[in-house]
Amino acid sequence: MREEIGIEKRYIVLMLSIFVISRFILLKVGIGLSLDPLYSHWQYLDPKALENNLLQSIFYLHAQPPFFNLIIGIVLKLFPNSYETVFQNLFYLFSLTIYFSIFQLLYLYGISRKISFLLATLFILSPEAILYENYFFYTWFISSLLILSVLLLRIYQYSGRALYIFLFISAIFIVAFTRSLFHLLYIIPLLALILHISGRDFSIKLFSLLLFTLLSALYLKNYILFGTFSSSSWMGMNLFKIARYCVDKDEMKRLIRNREISPSCAVEPFSTIDRYPKRFSKVPKRFENIDVLSREYKTSHYGNRNHYGYIEISKELRRDSIFLIRKHPFAYMKSVIKAWGYYSLPSWSYFSFRKKLDILRRYHPVLLFEDLLYNLQKRIFALKNNFSCSYISILSIPIAVLIVIVSALLSYRRGRVDYAQLFAIYNILFIAIIGNMLESGENNRFRVMSDPILYTYFVIAIFLFLKGRKASSKPI
């Protein structure tokens, strides 16, 4: 590893200049952060509740881990007249974190500063970076934390400075407090890694154990209040989104009629509470005065998916999903295979981006080239698929994942234990395997959380391969 950890001032200025100019142009053509998801998305509590009763709302939040809703509430309270600008700048900060992390990681693996700068810039100007940076959701926030965590671990392994491991630990626990996919089971192997690499430094061990205790306290709070030992009560509803494809509609109706599964299975997952049987609308007396648990709709007129009834709905659907998967395991495996297909789709192939994508398609060379490939595939080679994108795009993701894994295995065989690389692959595989087992439809959005890592280590793998070939081609 190179000794220089800092970034040269000229590259900082150059990267900031490119970022500011490119985002100014995007705003001029109509691509900026829309706050519509703040009011419509299921994952967010009612903004009025967050603004007026923040601590109570966060305490009684069971649908999601609390961190991102907490950020939203703090911004709404501190900047009631300018929160749109604050949120836009926060998402710019996420992008800059990704930009500089990719640049520095590439450089620390031996790639020249010029090449590292060019490759990092290509990513931050990509359709994915532009679209997710302007999508008010926690996906891009998680992406920035994960790539930053890889960088911090890489620096710590070779510098030994405790500051970097403390920041690394903080980042991964913020991830767990933000997204329920990153369960305690995700944290435990990382905790073991931290305890191993921290050596005799008791302060690092203590800090990581304190944060683990705090995360466990969130799970315990949800178990005591809601009877669910998790950071989100939605596991059953999420699982049903993929388990329901184990049977056709007629078979589903027959199973409901025979009371083998619950009537909730007849309702589209995550429908508003009034679509489910009426018993789910009832709220225990002790929660009747808690708006985030008792109101069926937010003040924005969108459904409140933190209503108490969803806890019992999710529990029912979890039992139903397990029943369906056990009854039809091969059908479930077909659904999982289909989920891997969704996972491999281009990240911009997502329903929330239709308007912005139409604008971006007029200018962005990547999208223009993708459209050209798809039209060639469809018209000349008569190859069609249900995803409206080229097979080259679909195949590029699994190929990149495979190359990154092979590169890591080759490095390990040479006797080098690169903890940052192991952590990177752990995240790529964890998000892919767990996400595709529990979700079918938005898997490419899930993948975006690890895409900066995948891109970076794919580039590093190619660089190491070319470097090896160059070394082997030299005369002895």
mmCIF file of C-alpha atoms in Angstrom, residues 54-376:
data_model
loop_
_atom_site.group_PDB
_atom_site.id
_atom_site.type_symbol
_atom_site.label_atom_id
_atom_site.label_comp_id
_atom_site.label_asym_id
_atom_site.label_seq_id
_atom_site.Cartn_x
_atom_site.Cartn_y
_atom_site.Cartn_z
ATOM 1 C CA LEU A 54 -39.871 13.528 16.845
ATOM 2 C CA LEU A 55 -38.709 11.453 19.815
ATOM 3 C CA GLN A 56 -42.061 9.741 20.403
ATOM 4 C CA SER A 57 -42.425 8.973 16.691
ATOM 5 C CA ILE A 58 -38.945 7.448 16.463
ATOM 6 C CA PHE A 59 -39.469 5.423 19.653
ATOM 7 C CA TYR A 60 -42.668 3.843 18.308
ATOM 8 C CA LEU A 61 -41.282 3.242 14.822
ATOM 9 C CA HIS A 62 -41.412 -0.516 14.149
ATOM 10 C CA ALA A 63 -41.554 -0.616 10.339
ATOM 11 C CA GLN A 64 -37.949 0.509 9.813
ATOM 12 C CA PRO A 65 -34.704 1.010 11.717
ATOM 13 C CA PRO A 66 -34.791 4.575 13.030
ATOM 14 C CA PHE A 67 -31.723 6.373 11.688
ATOM 15 C CA PHE A 68 -32.925 7.773 8.353
ATOM 16 C CA ASN A 69 -36.286 8.852 9.793
ATOM 17 C CA LEU A 70 -34.342 10.513 12.602
ATOM 18 C CA ILE A 71 -32.252 12.479 10.088
ATOM 19 C CA ILE A 72 -35.424 13.553 8.285
ATOM 20 C CA GLY A 73 -37.027 14.687 11.551
ATOM 21 C CA ILE A 74 -33.972 16.667 12.641
ATOM 22 C CA VAL A 75 -33.744 18.442 9.282
ATOM 23 C CA LEU A 76 -37.468 19.264 9.306
ATOM 24 C CA LYS A 77 -37.215 20.701 12.823
ATOM 25 C CA LEU A 78 -34.022 22.689 12.276
ATOM 26 C CA PHE A 79 -34.756 23.938 8.756
ATOM 27 C CA PRO A 80 -38.551 24.264 8.426
ATOM 28 C CA ASN A 81 -38.263 26.794 5.582
ATOM 29 C CA SER A 82 -35.281 25.396 3.698
ATOM 30 C CA TYR A 83 -35.346 21.624 4.215
ATOM 31 C CA GLU A 84 -35.508 20.980 0.439
ATOM 32 C CA THR A 85 -32.112 22.645 -0.032
ATOM 33 C CA VAL A 86 -30.646 20.858 2.980
ATOM 34 C CA PHE A 87 -31.771 17.448 1.711
ATOM 35 C CA GLN A 88 -30.404 18.170 -1.782
ATOM 36 C CA ASN A 89 -27.022 19.086 -0.301
ATOM 37 C CA LEU A 90 -27.046 16.002 1.925
ATOM 38 C CA PHE A 91 -27.482 13.789 -1.129
ATOM 39 C CA TYR A 92 -24.703 15.685 -2.886
ATOM 40 C CA LEU A 93 -22.556 14.889 0.152
ATOM 41 C CA PHE A 94 -23.365 11.178 -0.230
ATOM 42 C CA SER A 95 -22.200 11.347 -3.849
ATOM 43 C CA LEU A 96 -19.011 13.186 -2.956
ATOM 44 C CA THR A 97 -18.273 10.548 -0.316
ATOM 45 C CA ILE A 98 -18.582 7.863 -2.980
ATOM 46 C CA TYR A 99 -16.538 9.890 -5.486
ATOM 47 C CA PHE A 100 -13.566 10.480 -3.188
ATOM 48 C CA SER A 101 -13.725 6.970 -1.680
ATOM 49 C CA ILE A 102 -13.494 5.306 -5.106
ATOM 50 C CA PHE A 103 -10.648 7.611 -6.105
ATOM 51 C CA GLN A 104 -8.659 6.952 -2.939
ATOM 52 C CA LEU A 105 -9.268 3.192 -2.917
ATOM 53 C CA LEU A 106 -8.064 2.844 -6.505
ATOM 54 C CA TYR A 107 -4.964 4.863 -5.708
ATOM 55 C CA LEU A 108 -4.198 2.866 -2.555
ATOM 56 C CA TYR A 109 -4.299 -0.342 -4.604
ATOM 57 C CA GLY A 110 -1.539 0.955 -6.870
ATOM 58 C CA ILE A 111 -3.427 2.684 -9.681
ATOM 59 C CA SER A 112 -2.009 6.064 -10.673
ATOM 60 C CA ARG A 113 -3.752 9.212 -9.502
ATOM 61 C CA LYS A 114 -4.662 10.218 -13.056
ATOM 62 C CA ILE A 115 -6.290 6.872 -13.847
ATOM 63 C CA SER A 116 -7.973 6.760 -10.424
ATOM 64 C CA PHE A 117 -9.362 10.222 -11.035
ATOM 65 C CA LEU A 118 -10.702 9.307 -14.489
ATOM 66 C CA LEU A 119 -12.332 6.066 -13.284
ATOM 67 C CA ALA A 120 -13.894 7.674 -10.206
ATOM 68 C CA THR A 121 -15.225 10.488 -12.389
ATOM 69 C CA LEU A 122 -16.758 7.987 -14.831
ATOM 70 C CA PHE A 123 -18.704 6.450 -11.976
ATOM 71 C CA ILE A 124 -19.938 9.726 -10.474
ATOM 72 C CA LEU A 125 -21.144 10.856 -13.928
ATOM 73 C CA SER A 126 -22.894 7.539 -14.586
ATOM 74 C CA PRO A 127 -26.694 7.270 -14.891
ATOM 75 C CA GLU A 128 -26.780 5.344 -11.605
ATOM 76 C CA ALA A 129 -25.017 8.083 -9.634
ATOM 77 C CA ILE A 130 -27.154 10.816 -11.171
ATOM 78 C CA LEU A 131 -30.485 9.058 -10.649
ATOM 79 C CA TYR A 132 -29.958 7.670 -7.150
ATOM 80 C CA GLU A 133 -28.403 10.892 -5.938
ATOM 81 C CA ASN A 134 -31.684 12.556 -6.897
ATOM 82 C CA TYR A 135 -33.953 9.880 -5.442
ATOM 83 C CA PHE A 136 -35.038 10.681 -1.889
ATOM 84 C CA PHE A 137 -34.390 7.251 -0.451
ATOM 85 C CA TYR A 138 -31.780 5.693 1.837
ATOM 86 C CA THR A 139 -30.207 3.548 -0.909
ATOM 87 C CA TRP A 140 -27.599 6.147 -1.885
ATOM 88 C CA PHE A 141 -26.863 6.923 1.779
ATOM 89 C CA ILE A 142 -26.095 3.235 2.405
ATOM 90 C CA SER A 143 -23.974 3.100 -0.768
ATOM 91 C CA SER A 144 -21.838 5.966 0.514
ATOM 92 C CA LEU A 145 -21.427 4.418 3.971
ATOM 93 C CA LEU A 146 -20.404 1.011 2.629
ATOM 94 C CA ILE A 147 -17.762 2.257 0.176
ATOM 95 C CA LEU A 148 -16.443 4.634 2.848
ATOM 96 C CA SER A 149 -16.261 1.704 5.290
ATOM 97 C CA VAL A 150 -14.144 -0.286 2.837
ATOM 98 C CA LEU A 151 -11.756 2.654 2.485
ATOM 99 C CA LEU A 152 -11.490 3.147 6.255
ATOM 100 C CA LEU A 153 -10.736 -0.536 6.820
ATOM 101 C CA ARG A 154 -8.127 -0.528 4.053
ATOM 102 C CA ILE A 155 -6.352 2.459 5.599
ATOM 103 C CA TYR A 156 -6.553 1.017 9.122
ATOM 104 C CA GLN A 157 -5.063 -2.331 8.122
ATOM 105 C CA TYR A 158 -1.909 -0.680 6.821
ATOM 106 C CA SER A 159 -1.620 2.448 8.965
ATOM 107 C CA GLY A 160 -2.747 0.982 12.299
ATOM 108 C CA ARG A 161 -4.270 4.334 13.319
ATOM 109 C CA ALA A 162 -7.166 3.718 15.701
ATOM 110 C CA LEU A 163 -9.183 6.654 14.331
ATOM 111 C CA TYR A 164 -9.932 4.750 11.118
ATOM 112 C CA ILE A 165 -11.236 1.631 12.823
ATOM 113 C CA PHE A 166 -13.442 3.747 15.095
ATOM 114 C CA LEU A 167 -14.890 5.452 12.019
ATOM 115 C CA PHE A 168 -15.289 2.082 10.279
ATOM 116 C CA ILE A 169 -17.201 0.649 13.253
ATOM 117 C CA SER A 170 -19.422 3.736 13.428
ATOM 118 C CA ALA A 171 -20.228 3.535 9.704
ATOM 119 C CA ILE A 172 -21.279 -0.123 9.704
ATOM 120 C CA PHE A 173 -23.499 0.362 12.746
ATOM 121 C CA ILE A 174 -25.154 3.390 11.130
ATOM 122 C CA VAL A 175 -25.899 1.077 8.179
ATOM 123 C CA ALA A 176 -27.540 -1.409 10.568
ATOM 124 C CA PHE A 177 -29.554 1.408 12.171
ATOM 125 C CA THR A 178 -30.746 2.509 8.710
ATOM 126 C CA ARG A 179 -31.637 -0.613 6.704
ATOM 127 C CA SER A 180 -33.232 -3.759 8.146
ATOM 128 C CA LEU A 181 -31.479 -5.993 5.603
ATOM 129 C CA PHE A 182 -28.309 -5.423 7.648
ATOM 130 C CA HIS A 183 -29.527 -7.534 10.528
ATOM 131 C CA LEU A 184 -27.686 -8.573 13.683
ATOM 132 C CA LEU A 185 -26.618 -11.610 11.653
ATOM 133 C CA TYR A 186 -24.826 -9.210 9.293
ATOM 134 C CA ILE A 187 -23.075 -7.461 12.180
ATOM 135 C CA ILE A 188 -21.909 -10.509 14.171
ATOM 136 C CA PRO A 189 -19.230 -11.707 11.659
ATOM 137 C CA LEU A 190 -17.989 -8.117 11.359
ATOM 138 C CA LEU A 191 -17.835 -7.835 15.127
ATOM 139 C CA ALA A 192 -15.671 -10.970 15.178
ATOM 140 C CA LEU A 193 -13.421 -9.403 12.512
ATOM 141 C CA ILE A 194 -13.079 -6.193 14.537
ATOM 142 C CA LEU A 195 -12.196 -8.085 17.709
ATOM 143 C CA HIS A 196 -9.585 -10.041 15.730
ATOM 144 C CA ILE A 197 -7.826 -7.172 13.944
ATOM 145 C CA SER A 198 -7.916 -4.746 16.896
ATOM 146 C CA GLY A 199 -5.327 -6.841 18.722
ATOM 147 C CA ARG A 200 -4.828 -5.742 22.319
ATOM 148 C CA ASP A 201 -6.546 -2.370 21.913
ATOM 149 C CA PHE A 202 -9.280 -2.626 24.537
ATOM 150 C CA SER A 203 -10.870 0.712 23.578
ATOM 151 C CA ILE A 204 -11.748 -0.574 20.082
ATOM 152 C CA LYS A 205 -13.286 -3.743 21.501
ATOM 153 C CA LEU A 206 -15.254 -1.761 24.064
ATOM 154 C CA PHE A 207 -16.537 0.731 21.470
ATOM 155 C CA SER A 208 -17.724 -2.002 19.100
ATOM 156 C CA LEU A 209 -19.406 -3.932 21.926
ATOM 157 C CA LEU A 210 -21.152 -0.772 23.148
ATOM 158 C CA LEU A 211 -22.592 -0.118 19.688
ATOM 159 C CA PHE A 212 -23.607 -3.776 19.392
ATOM 160 C CA THR A 213 -25.400 -3.458 22.739
ATOM 161 C CA LEU A 214 -27.167 -0.326 21.491
ATOM 162 C CA LEU A 215 -28.297 -2.116 18.323
ATOM 163 C CA SER A 216 -29.458 -5.102 20.377
ATOM 164 C CA ALA A 217 -31.422 -2.673 22.563
ATOM 165 C CA LEU A 218 -33.387 -1.595 19.460
ATOM 166 C CA TYR A 219 -34.297 -5.234 18.793
ATOM 167 C CA LEU A 220 -35.215 -5.743 22.446
ATOM 168 C CA LYS A 221 -37.386 -2.601 22.448
ATOM 169 C CA ASN A 222 -39.293 -3.862 19.424
ATOM 170 C CA TYR A 223 -39.720 -7.266 21.059
ATOM 171 C CA ILE A 224 -41.067 -5.796 24.305
ATOM 172 C CA LEU A 225 -43.421 -3.328 22.604
ATOM 173 C CA PHE A 226 -44.443 -5.239 19.478
ATOM 174 C CA GLY A 227 -43.417 -8.867 19.942
ATOM 175 C CA THR A 228 -40.913 -8.842 17.072
ATOM 176 C CA PHE A 229 -37.163 -9.243 17.731
ATOM 177 C CA SER A 230 -35.921 -7.296 14.729
ATOM 178 C CA SER A 231 -35.278 -3.774 13.511
ATOM 179 C CA SER A 232 -38.294 -3.991 11.172
ATOM 180 C CA SER A 233 -41.683 -5.660 11.533
ATOM 181 C CA TRP A 234 -42.035 -6.101 7.768
ATOM 182 C CA MET A 235 -40.108 -9.347 7.293
ATOM 183 C CA GLY A 236 -43.288 -11.386 6.720
ATOM 184 C CA MET A 237 -44.694 -8.949 4.161
ATOM 185 C CA ASN A 238 -41.353 -8.779 2.347
ATOM 186 C CA LEU A 239 -41.080 -12.559 2.228
ATOM 187 C CA PHE A 240 -44.637 -12.885 0.943
ATOM 188 C CA LYS A 241 -43.752 -10.671 -2.041
ATOM 189 C CA ILE A 242 -41.676 -13.578 -3.377
ATOM 190 C CA ALA A 243 -43.471 -16.542 -1.716
ATOM 191 C CA ARG A 244 -46.828 -15.668 -3.318
ATOM 192 C CA TYR A 245 -45.448 -16.688 -6.713
ATOM 193 C CA CYS A 246 -45.171 -20.284 -5.479
ATOM 194 C CA VAL A 247 -48.828 -20.813 -6.441
ATOM 195 C CA ASP A 248 -51.227 -19.421 -9.032
ATOM 196 C CA LYS A 249 -54.265 -17.313 -8.134
ATOM 197 C CA ASP A 250 -56.706 -20.235 -8.195
ATOM 198 C CA GLU A 251 -54.524 -22.297 -5.863
ATOM 199 C CA MET A 252 -54.140 -19.272 -3.571
ATOM 200 C CA LYS A 253 -57.930 -18.898 -3.359
ATOM 201 C CA ARG A 254 -58.327 -22.608 -2.615
ATOM 202 C CA LEU A 255 -55.753 -22.481 0.202
ATOM 203 C CA ILE A 256 -57.492 -19.436 1.712
ATOM 204 C CA ARG A 257 -60.885 -21.113 1.395
ATOM 205 C CA ASN A 258 -59.559 -24.240 3.162
ATOM 206 C CA ARG A 259 -57.973 -22.019 5.851
ATOM 207 C CA GLU A 260 -54.513 -23.370 5.144
ATOM 208 C CA ILE A 261 -53.306 -19.797 4.754
ATOM 209 C CA SER A 262 -54.768 -16.522 6.024
ATOM 210 C CA PRO A 263 -57.164 -14.188 4.147
ATOM 211 C CA SER A 264 -54.349 -11.585 4.179
ATOM 212 C CA CYS A 265 -52.790 -13.521 1.298
ATOM 213 C CA ALA A 266 -55.595 -12.289 -0.969
ATOM 214 C CA VAL A 267 -54.458 -8.686 -0.484
ATOM 215 C CA GLU A 268 -51.616 -7.094 -2.424
ATOM 216 C CA PRO A 269 -48.589 -6.845 -0.061
ATOM 217 C CA PHE A 270 -48.199 -3.473 1.637
ATOM 218 C CA SER A 271 -51.709 -2.317 0.757
ATOM 219 C CA THR A 272 -53.285 0.305 2.987
ATOM 220 C CA ILE A 273 -54.599 -1.083 6.279
ATOM 221 C CA ASP A 274 -58.265 -0.704 5.266
ATOM 222 C CA ARG A 275 -57.737 -3.289 2.487
ATOM 223 C CA TYR A 276 -57.044 -6.021 5.038
ATOM 224 C CA PRO A 277 -59.590 -7.709 7.356
ATOM 225 C CA LYS A 278 -61.088 -5.152 9.776
ATOM 226 C CA ARG A 279 -59.557 -6.749 12.863
ATOM 227 C CA PHE A 280 -56.169 -5.360 11.834
ATOM 228 C CA SER A 281 -57.446 -1.786 12.086
ATOM 229 C CA LYS A 282 -57.896 -2.148 15.843
ATOM 230 C CA VAL A 283 -55.127 -0.676 17.976
ATOM 231 C CA PRO A 284 -54.459 -1.706 21.618
ATOM 232 C CA LYS A 285 -55.613 0.924 24.101
ATOM 233 C CA ARG A 286 -52.080 1.686 25.257
ATOM 234 C CA PHE A 287 -51.224 2.822 21.702
ATOM 235 C CA GLU A 288 -54.438 4.658 20.785
ATOM 236 C CA ASN A 289 -52.915 8.092 21.412
ATOM 237 C CA ILE A 290 -49.719 7.367 19.466
ATOM 238 C CA ASP A 291 -50.327 8.858 16.008
ATOM 239 C CA VAL A 292 -47.653 6.845 14.194
ATOM 240 C CA LEU A 293 -49.308 3.611 15.401
ATOM 241 C CA SER A 294 -53.002 4.515 15.328
ATOM 242 C CA ARG A 295 -53.496 6.684 12.218
ATOM 243 C CA GLU A 296 -54.372 4.677 9.106
ATOM 244 C CA TYR A 297 -53.259 7.484 6.813
ATOM 245 C CA LYS A 298 -50.588 10.162 7.009
ATOM 246 C CA THR A 299 -51.548 13.818 6.810
ATOM 247 C CA SER A 300 -50.313 13.627 3.195
ATOM 248 C CA HIS A 301 -53.196 11.125 2.573
ATOM 249 C CA TYR A 302 -50.802 8.245 1.857
ATOM 250 C CA GLY A 303 -51.129 5.061 3.898
ATOM 251 C CA ASN A 304 -49.296 4.819 7.217
ATOM 252 C CA ARG A 305 -47.371 1.523 7.011
ATOM 253 C CA ASN A 306 -46.267 1.957 10.617
ATOM 254 C CA HIS A 307 -49.832 1.350 11.781
ATOM 255 C CA TYR A 308 -49.977 -1.229 14.568
ATOM 256 C CA GLY A 309 -52.020 -3.614 12.426
ATOM 257 C CA TYR A 310 -49.107 -4.286 10.072
ATOM 258 C CA ILE A 311 -47.254 -6.067 12.884
ATOM 259 C CA GLU A 312 -49.889 -8.808 13.039
ATOM 260 C CA ILE A 313 -50.333 -8.828 9.254
ATOM 261 C CA SER A 314 -46.617 -9.415 8.819
ATOM 262 C CA LYS A 315 -46.599 -12.209 11.389
ATOM 263 C CA GLU A 316 -49.460 -13.937 9.581
ATOM 264 C CA LEU A 317 -47.805 -13.530 6.193
ATOM 265 C CA ARG A 318 -44.523 -14.884 7.533
ATOM 266 C CA ARG A 319 -46.290 -18.084 8.599
ATOM 267 C CA ASP A 320 -48.125 -18.224 5.271
ATOM 268 C CA SER A 321 -44.919 -17.656 3.310
ATOM 269 C CA ILE A 322 -43.088 -20.431 5.131
ATOM 270 C CA PHE A 323 -46.052 -22.739 4.464
ATOM 271 C CA LEU A 324 -46.028 -21.907 0.738
ATOM 272 C CA ILE A 325 -42.248 -22.293 0.429
ATOM 273 C CA ARG A 326 -42.288 -25.656 2.209
ATOM 274 C CA LYS A 327 -45.212 -26.846 0.098
ATOM 275 C CA HIS A 328 -43.683 -25.685 -3.198
ATOM 276 C CA PRO A 329 -39.876 -25.453 -2.750
ATOM 277 C CA PHE A 330 -39.115 -25.739 -6.474
ATOM 278 C CA ALA A 331 -41.552 -22.944 -7.311
ATOM 279 C CA TYR A 332 -39.832 -20.806 -4.674
ATOM 280 C CA MET A 333 -36.432 -21.561 -6.223
ATOM 281 C CA LYS A 334 -37.795 -20.438 -9.610
ATOM 282 C CA SER A 335 -38.852 -17.167 -7.966
ATOM 283 C CA VAL A 336 -35.377 -16.778 -6.473
ATOM 284 C CA ILE A 337 -33.785 -17.366 -9.888
ATOM 285 C CA LYS A 338 -36.081 -14.701 -11.329
ATOM 286 C CA ALA A 339 -35.019 -12.392 -8.488
ATOM 287 C CA TRP A 340 -31.399 -12.871 -9.584
ATOM 288 C CA GLY A 341 -32.520 -11.751 -13.043
ATOM 289 C CA TYR A 342 -33.949 -8.554 -11.561
ATOM 290 C CA TYR A 343 -30.751 -8.145 -9.539
ATOM 291 C CA SER A 344 -28.698 -8.110 -12.754
ATOM 292 C CA LEU A 345 -30.766 -5.426 -14.471
ATOM 293 C CA PRO A 346 -29.260 -1.964 -15.005
ATOM 294 C CA SER A 347 -29.754 0.073 -11.841
ATOM 295 C CA TRP A 348 -31.641 2.780 -13.739
ATOM 296 C CA SER A 349 -34.276 0.251 -14.868
ATOM 297 C CA TYR A 350 -36.555 1.218 -11.988
ATOM 298 C CA PHE A 351 -40.109 2.563 -11.979
ATOM 299 C CA SER A 352 -39.312 5.647 -9.868
ATOM 300 C CA PHE A 353 -36.987 7.038 -12.550
ATOM 301 C CA ARG A 354 -39.292 7.231 -15.572
ATOM 302 C CA LYS A 355 -39.460 11.024 -15.859
ATOM 303 C CA LYS A 356 -35.797 11.699 -15.070
ATOM 304 C CA LEU A 357 -34.694 8.809 -17.262
ATOM 305 C CA ASP A 358 -36.581 10.280 -20.233
ATOM 306 C CA ILE A 359 -34.596 13.505 -19.792
ATOM 307 C CA LEU A 360 -31.271 11.739 -19.260
ATOM 308 C CA ARG A 361 -31.725 9.483 -22.308
ATOM 309 C CA ARG A 362 -31.422 12.530 -24.571
ATOM 310 C CA TYR A 363 -27.895 13.354 -23.391
ATOM 311 C CA HIS A 364 -26.125 10.541 -21.571
ATOM 312 C CA PRO A 365 -23.753 8.449 -23.744
ATOM 313 C CA VAL A 366 -24.172 5.316 -21.597
ATOM 314 C CA LEU A 367 -27.942 5.352 -22.051
ATOM 315 C CA LEU A 368 -27.658 6.163 -25.751
ATOM 316 C CA PHE A 369 -25.264 3.232 -26.195
ATOM 317 C CA GLU A 370 -27.548 0.931 -24.172
ATOM 318 C CA ASP A 371 -30.515 1.903 -26.370
ATOM 319 C CA LEU A 372 -28.400 1.167 -29.457
ATOM 320 C CA LEU A 373 -27.449 -2.279 -28.118
ATOM 321 C CA TYR A 374 -31.046 -3.099 -27.247
ATOM 322 C CA ASN A 375 -32.327 -2.050 -30.681
ATOM 323 C CA LEU A 376 -29.609 -4.093 -32.417
#
